[in-house]
Coordinates of N, CA and C in Angstrom, one line a residue:
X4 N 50.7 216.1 103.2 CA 50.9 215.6 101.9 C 51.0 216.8 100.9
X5 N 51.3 216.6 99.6 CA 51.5 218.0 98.7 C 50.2 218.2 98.0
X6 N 49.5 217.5 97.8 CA 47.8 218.2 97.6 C 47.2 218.2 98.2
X7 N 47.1 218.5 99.7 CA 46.1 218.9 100.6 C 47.1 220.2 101.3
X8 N 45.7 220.9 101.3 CA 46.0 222.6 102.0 C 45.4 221.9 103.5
X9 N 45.1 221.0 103.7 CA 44.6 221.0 105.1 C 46.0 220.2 105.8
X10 N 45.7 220.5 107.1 CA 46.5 219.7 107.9 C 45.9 219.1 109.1
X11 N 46.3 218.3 109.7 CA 45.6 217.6 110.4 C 44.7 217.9 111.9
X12 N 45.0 219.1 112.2 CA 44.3 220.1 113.0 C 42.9 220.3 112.2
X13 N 43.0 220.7 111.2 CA 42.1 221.1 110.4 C 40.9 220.0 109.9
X14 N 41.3 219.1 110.2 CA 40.4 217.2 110.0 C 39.4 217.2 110.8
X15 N 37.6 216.9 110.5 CA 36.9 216.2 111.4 C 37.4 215.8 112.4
X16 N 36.7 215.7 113.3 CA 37.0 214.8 114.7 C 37.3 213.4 114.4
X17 N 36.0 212.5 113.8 CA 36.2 211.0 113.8 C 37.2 210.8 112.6
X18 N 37.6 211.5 111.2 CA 38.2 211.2 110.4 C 39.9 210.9 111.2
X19 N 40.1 211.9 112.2 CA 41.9 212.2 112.9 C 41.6 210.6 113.5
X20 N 40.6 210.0 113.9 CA 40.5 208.5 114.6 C 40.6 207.3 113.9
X21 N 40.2 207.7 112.7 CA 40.1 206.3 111.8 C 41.6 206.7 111.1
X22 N 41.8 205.6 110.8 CA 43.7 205.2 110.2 C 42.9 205.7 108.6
X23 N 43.8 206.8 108.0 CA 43.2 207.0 106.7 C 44.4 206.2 105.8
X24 N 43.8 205.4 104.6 CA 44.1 204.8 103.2 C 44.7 206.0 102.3
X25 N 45.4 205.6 102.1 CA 45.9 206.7 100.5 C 45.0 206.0 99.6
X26 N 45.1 206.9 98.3 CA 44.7 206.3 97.1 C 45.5 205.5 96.7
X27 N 46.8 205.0 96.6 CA 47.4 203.8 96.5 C 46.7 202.7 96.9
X28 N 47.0 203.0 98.1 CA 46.6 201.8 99.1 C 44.8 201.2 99.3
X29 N 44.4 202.1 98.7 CA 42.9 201.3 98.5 C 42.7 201.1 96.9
X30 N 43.5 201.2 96.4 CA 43.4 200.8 95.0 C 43.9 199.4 95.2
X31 N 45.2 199.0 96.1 CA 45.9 197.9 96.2 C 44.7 196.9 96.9
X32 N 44.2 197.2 97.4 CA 43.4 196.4 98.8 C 42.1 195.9 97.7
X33 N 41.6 197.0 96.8 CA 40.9 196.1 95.9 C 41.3 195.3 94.8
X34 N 42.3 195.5 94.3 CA 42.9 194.3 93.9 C 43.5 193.4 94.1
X35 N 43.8 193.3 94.9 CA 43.9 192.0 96.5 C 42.7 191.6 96.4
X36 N 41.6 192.3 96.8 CA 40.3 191.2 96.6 C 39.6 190.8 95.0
X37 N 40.4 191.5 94.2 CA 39.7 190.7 93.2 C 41.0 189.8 92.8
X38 N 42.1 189.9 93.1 CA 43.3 188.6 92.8 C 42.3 187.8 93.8
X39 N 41.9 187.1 94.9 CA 41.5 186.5 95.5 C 40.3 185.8 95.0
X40 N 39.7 186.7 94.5 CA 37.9 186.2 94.5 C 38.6 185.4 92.7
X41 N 39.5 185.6 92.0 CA 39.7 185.3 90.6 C 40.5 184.1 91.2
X42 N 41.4 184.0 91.9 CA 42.0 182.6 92.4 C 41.5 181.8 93.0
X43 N 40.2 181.6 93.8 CA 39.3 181.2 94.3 C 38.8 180.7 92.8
X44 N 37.9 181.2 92.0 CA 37.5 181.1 90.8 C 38.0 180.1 89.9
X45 N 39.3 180.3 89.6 CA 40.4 179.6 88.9 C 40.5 178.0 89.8
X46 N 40.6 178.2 91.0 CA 40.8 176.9 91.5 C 39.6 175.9 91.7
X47 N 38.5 176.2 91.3 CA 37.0 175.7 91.6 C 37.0 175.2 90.3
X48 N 37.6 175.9 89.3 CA 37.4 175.4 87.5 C 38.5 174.3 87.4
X49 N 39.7 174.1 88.1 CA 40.8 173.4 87.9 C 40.4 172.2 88.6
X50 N 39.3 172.1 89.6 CA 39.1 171.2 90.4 C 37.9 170.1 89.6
X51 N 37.1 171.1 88.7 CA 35.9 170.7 88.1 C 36.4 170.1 86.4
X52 N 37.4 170.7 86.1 CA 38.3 170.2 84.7 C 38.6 168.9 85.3
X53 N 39.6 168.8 86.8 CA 40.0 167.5 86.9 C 39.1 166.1 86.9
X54 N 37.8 166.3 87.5 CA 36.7 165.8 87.7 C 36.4 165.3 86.4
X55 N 36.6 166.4 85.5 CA 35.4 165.8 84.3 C 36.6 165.1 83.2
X56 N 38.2 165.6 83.4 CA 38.7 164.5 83.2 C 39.3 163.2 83.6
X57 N 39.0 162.8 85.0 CA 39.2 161.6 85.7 C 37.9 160.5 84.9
X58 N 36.9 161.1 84.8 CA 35.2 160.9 84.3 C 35.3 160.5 83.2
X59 N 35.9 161.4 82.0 CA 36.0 160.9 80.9 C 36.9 159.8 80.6
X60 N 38.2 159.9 81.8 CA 39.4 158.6 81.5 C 38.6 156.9 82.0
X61 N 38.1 157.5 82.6 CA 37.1 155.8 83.4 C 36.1 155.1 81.9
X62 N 35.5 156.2 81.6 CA 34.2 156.0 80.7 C 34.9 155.3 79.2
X63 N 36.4 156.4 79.3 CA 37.0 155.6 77.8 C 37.5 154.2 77.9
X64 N 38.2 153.9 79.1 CA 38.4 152.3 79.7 C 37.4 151.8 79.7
X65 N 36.5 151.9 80.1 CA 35.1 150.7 79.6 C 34.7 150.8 78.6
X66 N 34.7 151.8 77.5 CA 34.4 151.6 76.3 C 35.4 151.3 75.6
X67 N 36.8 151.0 76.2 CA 37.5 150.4 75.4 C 37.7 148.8 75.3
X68 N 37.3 148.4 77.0 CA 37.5 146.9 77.4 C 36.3 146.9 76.9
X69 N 34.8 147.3 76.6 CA 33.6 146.7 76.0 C 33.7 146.1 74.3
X70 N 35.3 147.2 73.8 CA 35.4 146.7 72.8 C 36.2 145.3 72.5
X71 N 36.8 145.0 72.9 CA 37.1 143.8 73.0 C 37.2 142.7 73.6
X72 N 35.6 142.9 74.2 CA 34.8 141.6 75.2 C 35.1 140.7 74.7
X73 N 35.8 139.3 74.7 CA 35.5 137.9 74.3 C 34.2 137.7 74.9
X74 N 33.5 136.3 74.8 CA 32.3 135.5 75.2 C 33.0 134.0 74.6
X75 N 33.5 133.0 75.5 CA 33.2 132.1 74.7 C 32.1 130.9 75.4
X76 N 31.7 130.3 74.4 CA 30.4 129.3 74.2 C 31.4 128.1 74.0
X77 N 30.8 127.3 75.3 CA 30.7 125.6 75.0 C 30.0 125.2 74.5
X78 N 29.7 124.6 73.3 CA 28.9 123.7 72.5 C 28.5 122.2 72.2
X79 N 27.9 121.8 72.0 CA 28.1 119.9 72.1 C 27.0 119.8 70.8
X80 N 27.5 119.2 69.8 CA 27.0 118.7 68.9 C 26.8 116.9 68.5
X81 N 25.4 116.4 68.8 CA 25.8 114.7 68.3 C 24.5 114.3 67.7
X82 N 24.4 113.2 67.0 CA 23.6 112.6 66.5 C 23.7 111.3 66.6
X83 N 22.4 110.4 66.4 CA 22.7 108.9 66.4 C 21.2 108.3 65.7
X84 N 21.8 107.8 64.4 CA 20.7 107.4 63.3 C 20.7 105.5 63.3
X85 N 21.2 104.9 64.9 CA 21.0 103.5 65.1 C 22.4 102.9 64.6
X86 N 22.9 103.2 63.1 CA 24.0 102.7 62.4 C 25.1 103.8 63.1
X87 N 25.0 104.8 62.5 CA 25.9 106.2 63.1 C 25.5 106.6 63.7
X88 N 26.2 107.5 64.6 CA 26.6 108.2 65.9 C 27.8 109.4 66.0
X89 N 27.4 110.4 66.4 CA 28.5 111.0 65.9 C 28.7 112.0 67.3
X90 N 29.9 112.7 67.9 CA 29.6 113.4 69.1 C 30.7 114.6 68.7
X91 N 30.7 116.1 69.0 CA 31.6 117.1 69.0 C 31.2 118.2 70.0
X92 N 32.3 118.4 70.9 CA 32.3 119.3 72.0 C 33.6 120.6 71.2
X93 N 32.6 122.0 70.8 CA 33.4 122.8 71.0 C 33.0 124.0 71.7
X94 N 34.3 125.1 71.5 CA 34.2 126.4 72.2 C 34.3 127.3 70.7
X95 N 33.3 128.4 71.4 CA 33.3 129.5 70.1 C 33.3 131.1 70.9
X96 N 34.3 131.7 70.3 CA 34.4 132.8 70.8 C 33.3 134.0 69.9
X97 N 32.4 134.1 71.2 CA 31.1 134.9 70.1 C 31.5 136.4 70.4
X98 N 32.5 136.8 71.5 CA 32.3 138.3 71.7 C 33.1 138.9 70.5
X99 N 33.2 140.3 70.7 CA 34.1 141.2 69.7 C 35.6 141.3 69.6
X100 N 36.3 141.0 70.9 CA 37.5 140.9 70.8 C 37.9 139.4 71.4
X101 N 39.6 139.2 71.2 CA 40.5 138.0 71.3 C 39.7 137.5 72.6
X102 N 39.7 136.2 72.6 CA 39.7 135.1 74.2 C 40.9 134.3 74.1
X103 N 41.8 134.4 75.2 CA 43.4 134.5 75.9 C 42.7 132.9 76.5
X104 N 42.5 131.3 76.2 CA 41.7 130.6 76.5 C 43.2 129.9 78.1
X105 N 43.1 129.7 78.8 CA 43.9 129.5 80.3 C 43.8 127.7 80.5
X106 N 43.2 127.3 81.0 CA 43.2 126.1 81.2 C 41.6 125.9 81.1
X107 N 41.3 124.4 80.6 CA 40.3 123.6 80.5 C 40.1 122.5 81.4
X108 N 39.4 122.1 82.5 CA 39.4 120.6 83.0 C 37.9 120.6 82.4
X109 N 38.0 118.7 82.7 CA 37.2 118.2 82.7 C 36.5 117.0 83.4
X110 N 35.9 117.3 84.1 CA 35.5 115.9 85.3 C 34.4 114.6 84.6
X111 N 34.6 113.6 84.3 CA 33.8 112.3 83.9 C 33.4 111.4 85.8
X112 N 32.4 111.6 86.4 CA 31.9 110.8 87.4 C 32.7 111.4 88.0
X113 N 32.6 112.5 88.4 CA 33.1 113.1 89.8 C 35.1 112.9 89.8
X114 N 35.5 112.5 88.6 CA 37.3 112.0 88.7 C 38.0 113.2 87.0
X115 N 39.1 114.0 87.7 CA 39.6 115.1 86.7 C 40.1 114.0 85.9
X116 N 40.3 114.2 84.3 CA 40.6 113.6 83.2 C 41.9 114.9 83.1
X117 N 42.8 114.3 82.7 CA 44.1 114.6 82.5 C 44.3 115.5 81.0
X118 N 43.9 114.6 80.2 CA 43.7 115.1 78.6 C 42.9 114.3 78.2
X119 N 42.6 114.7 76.4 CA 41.3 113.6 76.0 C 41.7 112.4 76.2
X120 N 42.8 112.0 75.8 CA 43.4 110.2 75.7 C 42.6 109.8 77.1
X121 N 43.0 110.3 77.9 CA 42.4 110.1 79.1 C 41.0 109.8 79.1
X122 N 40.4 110.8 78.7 CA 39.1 110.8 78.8 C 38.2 109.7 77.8
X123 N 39.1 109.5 76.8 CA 38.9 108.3 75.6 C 38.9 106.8 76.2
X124 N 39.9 106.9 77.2 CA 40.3 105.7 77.6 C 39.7 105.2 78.8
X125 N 38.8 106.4 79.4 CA 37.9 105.8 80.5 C 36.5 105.9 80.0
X126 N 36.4 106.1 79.3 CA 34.8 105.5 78.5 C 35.2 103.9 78.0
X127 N 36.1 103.7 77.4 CA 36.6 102.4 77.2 C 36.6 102.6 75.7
X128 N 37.1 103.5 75.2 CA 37.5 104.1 73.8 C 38.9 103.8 73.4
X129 N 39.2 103.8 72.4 CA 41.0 103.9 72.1 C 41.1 105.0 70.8
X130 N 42.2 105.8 70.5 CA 42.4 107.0 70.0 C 42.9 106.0 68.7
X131 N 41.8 106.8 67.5 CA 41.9 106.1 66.1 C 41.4 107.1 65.6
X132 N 41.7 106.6 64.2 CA 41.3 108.1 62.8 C 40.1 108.5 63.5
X133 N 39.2 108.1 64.1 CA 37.5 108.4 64.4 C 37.4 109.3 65.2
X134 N 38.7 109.7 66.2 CA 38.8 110.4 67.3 C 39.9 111.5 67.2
X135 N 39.1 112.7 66.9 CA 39.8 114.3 66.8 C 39.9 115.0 68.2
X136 N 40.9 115.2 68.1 CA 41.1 116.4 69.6 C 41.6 117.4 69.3
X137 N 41.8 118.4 70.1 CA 41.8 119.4 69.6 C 42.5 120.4 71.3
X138 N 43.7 120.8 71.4 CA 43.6 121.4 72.5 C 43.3 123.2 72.9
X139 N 42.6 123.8 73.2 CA 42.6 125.4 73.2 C 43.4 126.0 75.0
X140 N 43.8 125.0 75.6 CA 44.9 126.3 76.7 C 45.7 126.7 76.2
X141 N 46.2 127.7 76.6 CA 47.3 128.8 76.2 C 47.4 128.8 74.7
X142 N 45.9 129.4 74.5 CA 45.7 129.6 72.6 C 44.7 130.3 73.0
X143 N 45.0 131.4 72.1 CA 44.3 133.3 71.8 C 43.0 132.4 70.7
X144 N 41.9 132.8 70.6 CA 40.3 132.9 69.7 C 40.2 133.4 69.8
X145 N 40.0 134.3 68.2 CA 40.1 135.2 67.9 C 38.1 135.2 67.7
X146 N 37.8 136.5 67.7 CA 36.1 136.7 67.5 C 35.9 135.9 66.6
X147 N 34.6 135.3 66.9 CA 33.5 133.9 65.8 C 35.1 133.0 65.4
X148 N 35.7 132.7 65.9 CA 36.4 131.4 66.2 C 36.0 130.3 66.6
X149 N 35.9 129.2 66.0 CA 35.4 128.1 66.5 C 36.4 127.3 66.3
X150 N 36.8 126.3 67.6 CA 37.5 124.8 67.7 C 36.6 123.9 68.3
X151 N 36.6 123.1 67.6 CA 36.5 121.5 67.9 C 37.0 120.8 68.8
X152 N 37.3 120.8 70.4 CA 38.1 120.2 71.0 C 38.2 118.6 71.0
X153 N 37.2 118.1 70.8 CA 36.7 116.6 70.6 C 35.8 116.5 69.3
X154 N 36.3 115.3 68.6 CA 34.7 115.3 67.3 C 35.0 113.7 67.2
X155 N 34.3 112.8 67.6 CA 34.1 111.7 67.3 C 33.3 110.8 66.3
X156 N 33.8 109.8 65.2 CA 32.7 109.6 64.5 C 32.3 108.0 64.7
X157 N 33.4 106.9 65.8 CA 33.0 106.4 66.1 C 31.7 106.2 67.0
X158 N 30.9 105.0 66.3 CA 29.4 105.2 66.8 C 29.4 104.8 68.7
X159 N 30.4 103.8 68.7 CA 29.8 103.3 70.4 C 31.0 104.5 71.4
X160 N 31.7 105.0 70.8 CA 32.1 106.1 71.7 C 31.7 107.1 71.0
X161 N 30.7 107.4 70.8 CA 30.5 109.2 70.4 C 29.3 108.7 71.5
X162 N 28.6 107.4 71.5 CA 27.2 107.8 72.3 C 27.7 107.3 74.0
X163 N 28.6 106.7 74.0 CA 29.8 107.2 75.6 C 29.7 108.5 76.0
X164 N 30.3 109.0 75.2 CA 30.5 110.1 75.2 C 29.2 111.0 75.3
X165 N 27.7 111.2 74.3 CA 26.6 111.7 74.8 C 26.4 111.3 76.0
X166 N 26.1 110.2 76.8 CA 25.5 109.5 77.6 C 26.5 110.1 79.3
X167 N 28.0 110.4 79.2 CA 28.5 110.9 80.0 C 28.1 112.0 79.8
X168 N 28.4 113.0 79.1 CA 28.1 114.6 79.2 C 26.7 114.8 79.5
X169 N 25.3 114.3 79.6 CA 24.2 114.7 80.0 C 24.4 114.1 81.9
X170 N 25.2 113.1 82.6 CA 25.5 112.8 83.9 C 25.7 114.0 84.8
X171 N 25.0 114.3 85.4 CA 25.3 115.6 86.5 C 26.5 115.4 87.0
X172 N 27.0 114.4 87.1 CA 28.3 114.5 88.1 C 29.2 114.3 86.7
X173 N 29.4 114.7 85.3 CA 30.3 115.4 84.3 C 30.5 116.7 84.4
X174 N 31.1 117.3 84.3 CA 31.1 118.8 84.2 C 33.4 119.3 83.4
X175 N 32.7 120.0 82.7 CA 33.3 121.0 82.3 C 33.6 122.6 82.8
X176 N 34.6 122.9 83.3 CA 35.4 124.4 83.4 C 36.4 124.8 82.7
X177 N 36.0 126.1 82.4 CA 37.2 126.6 81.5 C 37.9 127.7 81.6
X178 N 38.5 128.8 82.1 CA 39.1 130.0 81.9 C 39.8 130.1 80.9
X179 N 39.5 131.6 80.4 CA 39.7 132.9 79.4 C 39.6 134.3 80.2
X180 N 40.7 134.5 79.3 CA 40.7 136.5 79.4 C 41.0 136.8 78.7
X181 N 40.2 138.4 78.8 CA 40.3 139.5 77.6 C 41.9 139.7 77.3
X182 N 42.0 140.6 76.8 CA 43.8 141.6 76.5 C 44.1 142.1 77.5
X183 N 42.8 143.0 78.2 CA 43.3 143.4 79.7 C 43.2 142.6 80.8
X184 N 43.6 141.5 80.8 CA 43.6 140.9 81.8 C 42.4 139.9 82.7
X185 N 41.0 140.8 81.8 CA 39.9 140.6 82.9 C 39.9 139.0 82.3
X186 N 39.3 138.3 83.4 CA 38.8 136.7 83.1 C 37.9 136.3 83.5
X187 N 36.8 135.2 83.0 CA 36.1 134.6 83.2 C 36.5 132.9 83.6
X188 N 35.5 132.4 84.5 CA 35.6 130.9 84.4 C 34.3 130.5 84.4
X189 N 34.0 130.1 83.5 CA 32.9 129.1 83.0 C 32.8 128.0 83.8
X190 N 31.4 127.3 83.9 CA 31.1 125.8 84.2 C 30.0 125.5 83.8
X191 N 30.3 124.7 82.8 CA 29.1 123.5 82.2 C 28.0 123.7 83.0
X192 N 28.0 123.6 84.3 CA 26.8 122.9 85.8 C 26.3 123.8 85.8
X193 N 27.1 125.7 85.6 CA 25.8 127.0 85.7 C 25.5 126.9 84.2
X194 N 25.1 128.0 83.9 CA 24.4 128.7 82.9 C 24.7 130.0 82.9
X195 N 25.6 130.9 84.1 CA 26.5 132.1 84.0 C 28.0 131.9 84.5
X196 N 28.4 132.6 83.6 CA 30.0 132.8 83.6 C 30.4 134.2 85.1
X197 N 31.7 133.4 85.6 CA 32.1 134.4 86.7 C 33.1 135.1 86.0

């Protein structure tokens, strides 16, 4: 080389054995290891960013679908003061966001009722000013919305009407869903929604 007065005759024993490195070349060899140990580095932080943004995308979807939970409540309101009698079945949307309401049945003695007329007409009722209905499938309730599906103020069919809805073999189901799709179906017979 041009800065060494020695020559290879003139070299230690074990140094002529070992393959010698230029100054280049061990300059290169450590920068090779620190490109490596910084790419290694870089890829552990790219893998831990992904993480904590997959984490944060899940946690904003539940706190977004939490914000606009529907809940809705079946209700049954009636009185009977001997002269009057009065009976009203509604649904009230108690959660924070829209209830998407799907279909309603209704079973009287173990047999599905078609619509109220139906249901009017097998208590042995007939549909007159006294008798309000009200239909909520494929109709959005909006938060603290309340409908009336039924409100009767005739006396001997509103207490038909009490007298069936406390019968175990009556029952009411209903499905709703949120905006995102999720849904519930209710039944009268539990006391929790699926």
């Amino acid at each position: 080389t041009l800065f060494r007065s020695e020559t290879r005759e003139e070299l230690p024993q074990d140094a002529q054995s070992a393959p010698m490195l230029s100054r280049v070349e061990r300059i290169f060899v450590r920068l090779t290891f620190w490109q490596t140990v910084l790419s290694v580095a870089v890829v552990f932080i790219a893998i831990v960013a992904l993480y904590a943004a997959l984490t944060e995308s899940a946690a904003v979807r539940q706190q977004t679908a939490a914000a606009v939970w529907p809940f809705v409540q079946m209700s049954t309101a009636d009185y009977d003061s001997g002269e009057l009698a009065g009976f009203t079945m509604s649904f009230t949307n108690v959660g924070v966001g829209p209830a998407r309401m799907h279909a309603v049945r209704l079973i009287i003695d173990g047999e599905p009722m078609q619509d109220w007329a139906h249901a009017v007409t097998q208590l042995g009722g007939k549909l007159t000013d006294q008798v309000g209905r009200n239909f909520v499938s494929n109709r959005v309730l909006s938060p603290d919305e309340k409908v009336d599906m039924i409100s009767i103020t005739d006396p001997d069919l509103a207490r038909q009407f009490q007298a069936v809805i406390a019968n175990p073999e009556t029952s009411i189901t209903y499905c709703y869903c949120s905006i995102f799709d999720e849904c519930w179906l209710a039944d009268s017979r539990q006391d929790i929604q699926n």
